[in-house]
């Protein structure tokens, strides 16, 4: 979510989670997780994210702009290391450099 409008991201992710659930999938989204505000510091947030990722069958990544999120990059690396499928959705307005 680096540099993104939090309200827009949350609304987008509600739609994504709803669509995945309608397709019979269980979906987790960090921006919709009410436990996140309880976590103290980046290290705790990343540890929590990696614990959740370990229980997931795949990772969905949505790139909506050219802003890079280091957290998302680390999650992608963890998913690759765990040999999990990664589904990348690249919005047409995102910089392709």
mmCIF file of N, CA and C in Angstrom:
data_model
loop_
_atom_site.group_PDB
_atom_site.id
_atom_site.type_symbol
_atom_site.label_atom_id
_atom_site.label_comp_id
_atom_site.label_asym_id
_atom_site.label_seq_id
_atom_site.Cartn_x
_atom_site.Cartn_y
_atom_site.Cartn_z
ATOM 1 N N UNK A 1 0.813 -1.202 0.000
ATOM 2 C CA UNK A 1 0.000 0.000 0.000
ATOM 3 C C UNK A 1 0.852 1.259 0.000
ATOM 4 N N UNK A 2 2.126 1.131 -0.154
ATOM 5 C CA UNK A 2 3.031 2.278 -0.100
ATOM 6 C C UNK A 2 2.550 3.419 -0.976
ATOM 7 N N UNK A 3 2.240 4.552 -0.354
ATOM 8 C CA UNK A 3 1.855 5.747 -1.092
ATOM 9 C C UNK A 3 0.462 5.715 -1.689
ATOM 10 N N UNK A 4 -0.282 4.666 -1.443
ATOM 11 C CA UNK A 4 -1.620 4.542 -2.018
ATOM 12 C C UNK A 4 -2.666 5.134 -1.082
ATOM 13 N N UNK A 5 -3.802 5.522 -1.645
ATOM 14 C CA UNK A 5 -4.920 6.021 -0.869
ATOM 15 C C UNK A 5 -5.526 4.838 -0.124
ATOM 16 N N UNK A 6 -5.472 4.872 1.203
ATOM 17 C CA UNK A 6 -5.892 3.738 2.016
ATOM 18 C C UNK A 6 -7.374 3.403 1.822
ATOM 19 N N UNK A 7 -8.217 4.409 1.680
ATOM 20 C CA UNK A 7 -9.648 4.172 1.475
ATOM 21 C C UNK A 7 -9.882 3.463 0.143
ATOM 22 N N UNK A 8 -9.204 3.927 -0.914
ATOM 23 C CA UNK A 8 -9.357 3.299 -2.232
ATOM 24 C C UNK A 8 -8.862 1.863 -2.220
ATOM 25 N N UNK A 9 -7.729 1.628 -1.579
ATOM 26 C CA UNK A 9 -7.177 0.273 -1.514
ATOM 27 C C UNK A 9 -8.132 -0.639 -0.744
ATOM 28 N N UNK A 10 -8.644 -0.159 0.381
ATOM 29 C CA UNK A 10 -9.556 -0.969 1.187
ATOM 30 C C UNK A 10 -10.806 -1.330 0.400
ATOM 31 N N UNK A 11 -11.375 -0.362 -0.307
ATOM 32 C CA UNK A 11 -12.572 -0.640 -1.109
ATOM 33 C C UNK A 11 -12.269 -1.625 -2.239
ATOM 34 N N UNK A 12 -11.134 -1.455 -2.894
ATOM 35 C CA UNK A 12 -10.729 -2.379 -3.961
ATOM 36 C C UNK A 12 -10.572 -3.794 -3.409
ATOM 37 N N UNK A 13 -9.925 -3.895 -2.248
ATOM 38 C CA UNK A 13 -9.666 -5.211 -1.687
ATOM 39 C C UNK A 13 -10.936 -5.882 -1.178
ATOM 40 N N UNK A 14 -11.908 -5.106 -0.728
ATOM 41 C CA UNK A 14 -13.197 -5.696 -0.357
ATOM 42 C C UNK A 14 -13.819 -6.375 -1.578
ATOM 43 N N UNK A 15 -13.727 -5.727 -2.732
ATOM 44 C CA UNK A 15 -14.256 -6.307 -3.965
ATOM 45 C C UNK A 15 -13.498 -7.570 -4.361
ATOM 46 N N UNK A 16 -12.179 -7.525 -4.247
ATOM 47 C CA UNK A 16 -11.348 -8.682 -4.610
ATOM 48 C C UNK A 16 -11.658 -9.867 -3.694
ATOM 49 N N UNK A 17 -11.703 -9.618 -2.385
ATOM 50 C CA UNK A 17 -11.989 -10.689 -1.431
ATOM 51 C C UNK A 17 -13.384 -11.257 -1.687
ATOM 52 N N UNK A 18 -14.343 -10.392 -1.931
ATOM 53 C CA UNK A 18 -15.709 -10.832 -2.212
ATOM 54 C C UNK A 18 -15.760 -11.714 -3.466
ATOM 55 N N UNK A 19 -15.046 -11.304 -4.519
ATOM 56 C CA UNK A 19 -15.020 -12.079 -5.762
ATOM 57 C C UNK A 19 -14.365 -13.445 -5.546
ATOM 58 N N UNK A 20 -13.275 -13.478 -4.801
ATOM 59 C CA UNK A 20 -12.612 -14.753 -4.524
ATOM 60 C C UNK A 20 -13.511 -15.674 -3.705
ATOM 61 N N UNK A 21 -14.167 -15.112 -2.698
ATOM 62 C CA UNK A 21 -15.067 -15.913 -1.875
ATOM 63 C C UNK A 21 -16.258 -16.425 -2.688
ATOM 64 N N UNK A 22 -16.772 -15.584 -3.579
ATOM 65 C CA UNK A 22 -17.886 -16.003 -4.442
ATOM 66 C C UNK A 22 -17.467 -17.168 -5.342
ATOM 67 N N UNK A 23 -16.182 -17.242 -5.655
ATOM 68 C CA UNK A 23 -15.651 -18.332 -6.471
ATOM 69 C C UNK A 23 -15.287 -19.562 -5.653
ATOM 70 N N UNK A 24 -15.604 -19.539 -4.363
ATOM 71 C CA UNK A 24 -15.362 -20.698 -3.519
ATOM 72 C C UNK A 24 -14.001 -20.733 -2.848
ATOM 73 N N UNK A 25 -13.281 -19.614 -2.872
ATOM 74 C CA UNK A 25 -11.955 -19.555 -2.261
ATOM 75 C C UNK A 25 -12.018 -18.869 -0.903
ATOM 76 N N UNK A 26 -11.131 -19.273 -0.020
ATOM 77 C CA UNK A 26 -10.954 -18.560 1.237
ATOM 78 C C UNK A 26 -9.927 -17.469 0.954
ATOM 79 N N UNK A 27 -10.204 -16.250 1.376
ATOM 80 C CA UNK A 27 -9.302 -15.140 1.060
ATOM 81 C C UNK A 27 -8.940 -14.373 2.327
ATOM 82 N N UNK A 28 -7.672 -13.999 2.407
ATOM 83 C CA UNK A 28 -7.176 -13.154 3.498
ATOM 84 C C UNK A 28 -6.623 -11.887 2.882
ATOM 85 N N UNK A 29 -6.904 -10.750 3.515
ATOM 86 C CA UNK A 29 -6.348 -9.472 3.060
ATOM 87 C C UNK A 29 -5.902 -8.683 4.279
ATOM 88 N N UNK A 30 -4.637 -8.314 4.288
ATOM 89 C CA UNK A 30 -4.076 -7.608 5.434
ATOM 90 C C UNK A 30 -4.787 -6.284 5.698
ATOM 91 N N UNK A 31 -5.180 -5.566 4.652
ATOM 92 C CA UNK A 31 -5.816 -4.266 4.869
ATOM 93 C C UNK A 31 -7.217 -4.403 5.459
ATOM 94 N N UNK A 32 -7.769 -5.615 5.489
ATOM 95 C CA UNK A 32 -9.079 -5.853 6.089
ATOM 96 C C UNK A 32 -8.981 -6.565 7.438
ATOM 97 N N UNK A 33 -7.781 -6.849 7.881
ATOM 98 C CA UNK A 33 -7.539 -7.581 9.124
ATOM 99 C C UNK A 33 -7.586 -6.618 10.312
ATOM 100 N N UNK A 34 -8.530 -6.819 11.204
ATOM 101 C CA UNK A 34 -8.696 -5.927 12.358
ATOM 102 C C UNK A 34 -7.592 -6.093 13.399
ATOM 103 N N UNK A 35 -6.765 -7.127 13.287
ATOM 104 C CA UNK A 35 -5.662 -7.332 14.239
ATOM 105 C C UNK A 35 -4.424 -6.494 13.911
ATOM 106 N N UNK A 36 -4.347 -5.980 12.708
ATOM 107 C CA UNK A 36 -3.155 -5.249 12.271
ATOM 108 C C UNK A 36 -2.808 -4.058 13.176
ATOM 109 N N UNK A 37 -3.778 -3.227 13.577
ATOM 110 C CA UNK A 37 -3.422 -2.075 14.424
ATOM 111 C C UNK A 37 -2.779 -2.454 15.761
ATOM 112 N N UNK A 38 -2.984 -3.679 16.216
ATOM 113 C CA UNK A 38 -2.396 -4.129 17.482
ATOM 114 C C UNK A 38 -0.904 -4.406 17.363
ATOM 115 N N UNK A 39 -0.421 -4.637 16.161
ATOM 116 C CA UNK A 39 0.984 -4.989 15.956
ATOM 117 C C UNK A 39 1.864 -3.758 16.111
ATOM 118 N N UNK A 40 2.974 -3.942 16.792
ATOM 119 C CA UNK A 40 3.890 -2.843 17.060
ATOM 120 C C UNK A 40 5.154 -2.974 16.222
ATOM 121 N N UNK A 41 5.320 -2.095 15.241
ATOM 122 C CA UNK A 41 6.542 -2.055 14.452
ATOM 123 C C UNK A 41 6.496 -2.897 13.189
ATOM 124 N N UNK A 42 7.410 -2.573 12.308
ATOM 125 C CA UNK A 42 7.488 -3.229 11.010
ATOM 126 C C UNK A 42 7.837 -4.705 11.153
ATOM 127 N N UNK A 43 8.756 -5.031 12.043
ATOM 128 C CA UNK A 43 9.173 -6.427 12.209
ATOM 129 C C UNK A 43 7.986 -7.294 12.629
ATOM 130 N N UNK A 44 7.179 -6.817 13.554
ATOM 131 C CA UNK A 44 6.011 -7.575 14.009
ATOM 132 C C UNK A 44 5.005 -7.743 12.875
ATOM 133 N N UNK A 45 4.819 -6.694 12.098
ATOM 134 C CA UNK A 45 3.888 -6.753 10.967
ATOM 135 C C UNK A 45 4.357 -7.771 9.925
ATOM 136 N N UNK A 46 5.643 -7.756 9.612
ATOM 137 C CA UNK A 46 6.177 -8.700 8.627
ATOM 138 C C UNK A 46 6.117 -10.137 9.134
ATOM 139 N N UNK A 47 6.457 -10.347 10.407
ATOM 140 C CA UNK A 47 6.369 -11.690 10.988
ATOM 141 C C UNK A 47 4.944 -12.222 10.865
ATOM 142 N N UNK A 48 3.994 -11.371 11.200
ATOM 143 C CA UNK A 48 2.584 -11.752 11.127
ATOM 144 C C UNK A 48 2.194 -12.065 9.679
ATOM 145 N N UNK A 49 2.611 -11.210 8.751
ATOM 146 C CA UNK A 49 2.291 -11.424 7.327
ATOM 147 C C UNK A 49 2.860 -12.750 6.833
ATOM 148 N N UNK A 50 4.086 -13.069 7.222
ATOM 149 C CA UNK A 50 4.705 -14.319 6.778
ATOM 150 C C UNK A 50 4.033 -15.533 7.417
ATOM 151 N N UNK A 51 3.571 -15.401 8.660
ATOM 152 C CA UNK A 51 2.840 -16.494 9.307
ATOM 153 C C UNK A 51 1.533 -16.763 8.561
ATOM 154 N N UNK A 52 0.818 -15.710 8.199
ATOM 155 C CA UNK A 52 -0.432 -15.856 7.452
ATOM 156 C C UNK A 52 -0.139 -16.469 6.085
ATOM 157 N N UNK A 53 0.875 -15.950 5.402
ATOM 158 C CA UNK A 53 1.220 -16.450 4.071
ATOM 159 C C UNK A 53 1.530 -17.944 4.093
ATOM 160 N N UNK A 54 2.162 -18.405 5.158
ATOM 161 C CA UNK A 54 2.510 -19.830 5.265
ATOM 162 C C UNK A 54 1.271 -20.717 5.252
ATOM 163 N N UNK A 55 0.127 -20.182 5.646
ATOM 164 C CA UNK A 55 -1.107 -20.970 5.692
ATOM 165 C C UNK A 55 -1.918 -20.863 4.395
ATOM 166 N N UNK A 56 -1.493 -19.996 3.489
ATOM 167 C CA UNK A 56 -2.246 -19.743 2.255
ATOM 168 C C UNK A 56 -1.766 -20.640 1.122
ATOM 169 N N UNK A 57 -2.668 -20.919 0.182
ATOM 170 C CA UNK A 57 -2.279 -21.752 -0.948
ATOM 171 C C UNK A 57 -1.636 -20.947 -2.064
ATOM 172 N N UNK A 58 -1.858 -19.623 -2.074
ATOM 173 C CA UNK A 58 -1.310 -18.772 -3.137
ATOM 174 C C UNK A 58 -1.272 -17.329 -2.654
ATOM 175 N N UNK A 59 -0.601 -16.490 -3.424
ATOM 176 C CA UNK A 59 -0.522 -15.055 -3.143
ATOM 177 C C UNK A 59 -1.079 -14.302 -4.341
ATOM 178 N N UNK A 60 -1.973 -13.357 -4.073
ATOM 179 C CA UNK A 60 -2.501 -12.474 -5.109
ATOM 180 C C UNK A 60 -1.872 -11.102 -4.893
ATOM 181 N N UNK A 61 -1.266 -10.552 -5.940
ATOM 182 C CA UNK A 61 -0.637 -9.238 -5.876
ATOM 183 C C UNK A 61 -1.306 -8.339 -6.901
ATOM 184 N N UNK A 62 -1.724 -7.160 -6.453
ATOM 185 C CA UNK A 62 -2.323 -6.185 -7.355
ATOM 186 C C UNK A 62 -1.420 -4.962 -7.393
ATOM 187 N N UNK A 63 -0.877 -4.667 -8.567
ATOM 188 C CA UNK A 63 -0.026 -3.492 -8.756
ATOM 189 C C UNK A 63 -0.897 -2.435 -9.422
ATOM 190 N N UNK A 64 -1.226 -1.386 -8.666
ATOM 191 C CA UNK A 64 -2.143 -0.365 -9.171
ATOM 192 C C UNK A 64 -1.432 0.938 -9.535
ATOM 193 N N UNK A 65 -0.141 1.021 -9.227
ATOM 194 C CA UNK A 65 0.615 2.230 -9.557
ATOM 195 C C UNK A 65 2.089 1.863 -9.655
ATOM 196 N N UNK A 66 2.912 2.849 -9.964
ATOM 197 C CA UNK A 66 4.347 2.586 -10.073
ATOM 198 C C UNK A 66 5.066 2.686 -8.726
ATOM 199 N N UNK A 67 4.336 2.940 -7.654
ATOM 200 C CA UNK A 67 4.951 2.981 -6.321
ATOM 201 C C UNK A 67 5.271 1.557 -5.875
ATOM 202 N N UNK A 68 6.465 1.347 -5.392
ATOM 203 C CA UNK A 68 6.890 0.018 -4.964
ATOM 204 C C UNK A 68 6.689 -0.132 -3.456
ATOM 205 N N UNK A 69 6.132 -1.256 -3.058
ATOM 206 C CA UNK A 69 5.954 -1.577 -1.647
ATOM 207 C C UNK A 69 6.974 -2.636 -1.265
ATOM 208 N N UNK A 70 7.875 -2.287 -0.361
ATOM 209 C CA UNK A 70 8.891 -3.242 0.065
ATOM 210 C C UNK A 70 8.255 -4.447 0.742
ATOM 211 N N UNK A 71 7.155 -4.226 1.481
ATOM 212 C CA UNK A 71 6.462 -5.333 2.129
ATOM 213 C C UNK A 71 5.920 -6.323 1.126
ATOM 214 N N UNK A 72 5.322 -5.828 0.049
ATOM 215 C CA UNK A 72 4.793 -6.714 -0.988
ATOM 216 C C UNK A 72 5.937 -7.477 -1.656
ATOM 217 N N UNK A 73 7.038 -6.786 -1.914
ATOM 218 C CA UNK A 73 8.190 -7.462 -2.522
ATOM 219 C C UNK A 73 8.696 -8.589 -1.632
ATOM 220 N N UNK A 74 8.720 -8.364 -0.316
ATOM 221 C CA UNK A 74 9.158 -9.413 0.610
ATOM 222 C C UNK A 74 8.154 -10.565 0.635
ATOM 223 N N UNK A 75 6.862 -10.248 0.572
ATOM 224 C CA UNK A 75 5.851 -11.309 0.533
ATOM 225 C C UNK A 75 5.983 -12.144 -0.743
ATOM 226 N N UNK A 76 6.263 -11.491 -1.851
ATOM 227 C CA UNK A 76 6.473 -12.224 -3.108
ATOM 228 C C UNK A 76 7.679 -13.155 -2.961
ATOM 229 N N UNK A 77 8.750 -12.646 -2.379
ATOM 230 C CA UNK A 77 9.932 -13.484 -2.156
ATOM 231 C C UNK A 77 9.632 -14.679 -1.265
ATOM 232 N N UNK A 78 8.860 -14.455 -0.208
ATOM 233 C CA UNK A 78 8.493 -15.552 0.693
ATOM 234 C C UNK A 78 7.609 -16.570 -0.023
ATOM 235 N N UNK A 79 6.687 -16.092 -0.854
ATOM 236 C CA UNK A 79 5.822 -17.008 -1.616
ATOM 237 C C UNK A 79 6.644 -17.823 -2.603
ATOM 238 N N UNK A 80 7.606 -17.183 -3.267
ATOM 239 C CA UNK A 80 8.482 -17.904 -4.186
ATOM 240 C C UNK A 80 9.295 -18.959 -3.446
ATOM 241 N N UNK A 81 9.839 -18.588 -2.289
ATOM 242 C CA UNK A 81 10.647 -19.522 -1.502
ATOM 243 C C UNK A 81 9.817 -20.717 -1.031
ATOM 244 N N UNK A 82 8.536 -20.490 -0.785
ATOM 245 C CA UNK A 82 7.643 -21.567 -0.338
ATOM 246 C C UNK A 82 7.004 -22.303 -1.512
ATOM 247 N N UNK A 83 7.394 -21.936 -2.723
ATOM 248 C CA UNK A 83 6.880 -22.562 -3.945
ATOM 249 C C UNK A 83 5.355 -22.437 -4.064
ATOM 250 N N UNK A 84 4.841 -21.265 -3.670
ATOM 251 C CA UNK A 84 3.412 -20.985 -3.772
ATOM 252 C C UNK A 84 3.136 -20.250 -5.085
ATOM 253 N N UNK A 85 1.989 -20.499 -5.701
ATOM 254 C CA UNK A 85 1.633 -19.744 -6.906
ATOM 255 C C UNK A 85 1.438 -18.263 -6.568
ATOM 256 N N UNK A 86 1.817 -17.416 -7.498
ATOM 257 C CA UNK A 86 1.625 -15.970 -7.343
ATOM 258 C C UNK A 86 0.796 -15.501 -8.523
ATOM 259 N N UNK A 87 -0.306 -14.845 -8.222
ATOM 260 C CA UNK A 87 -1.175 -14.286 -9.250
ATOM 261 C C UNK A 87 -0.976 -12.776 -9.241
ATOM 262 N N UNK A 88 -0.411 -12.265 -10.314
ATOM 263 C CA UNK A 88 -0.074 -10.849 -10.407
ATOM 264 C C UNK A 88 -1.058 -10.144 -11.324
ATOM 265 N N UNK A 89 -1.689 -9.117 -10.789
ATOM 266 C CA UNK A 89 -2.594 -8.273 -11.560
ATOM 267 C C UNK A 89 -1.958 -6.901 -11.655
ATOM 268 N N UNK A 90 -1.657 -6.484 -12.874
ATOM 269 C CA UNK A 90 -0.939 -5.234 -13.134
ATOM 270 C C UNK A 90 -1.914 -4.265 -13.781
ATOM 271 N N UNK A 91 -2.264 -3.206 -13.067
ATOM 272 C CA UNK A 91 -3.220 -2.231 -13.595
ATOM 273 C C UNK A 91 -2.584 -1.491 -14.763
ATOM 274 N N UNK A 92 -3.365 -1.214 -15.803
ATOM 275 C CA UNK A 92 -2.834 -0.608 -17.017
ATOM 276 C C UNK A 92 -2.245 0.771 -16.796
ATOM 277 N N UNK A 93 -2.595 1.444 -15.704
ATOM 278 C CA UNK A 93 -2.028 2.770 -15.446
ATOM 279 C C UNK A 93 -0.715 2.711 -14.700
ATOM 280 N N UNK A 94 -0.313 1.534 -14.248
ATOM 281 C CA UNK A 94 0.953 1.396 -13.527
ATOM 282 C C UNK A 94 2.105 1.509 -14.531
ATOM 283 N N UNK A 95 3.168 2.148 -14.100
ATOM 284 C CA UNK A 95 4.351 2.327 -14.934
ATOM 285 C C UNK A 95 4.954 0.960 -15.236
ATOM 286 N N UNK A 96 5.249 0.695 -16.488
ATOM 287 C CA UNK A 96 5.781 -0.605 -16.875
ATOM 288 C C UNK A 96 7.308 -0.636 -16.934
ATOM 289 N N UNK A 97 7.975 0.334 -16.369
ATOM 290 C CA UNK A 97 9.447 0.339 -16.382
ATOM 291 C C UNK A 97 10.015 -0.719 -15.500
#
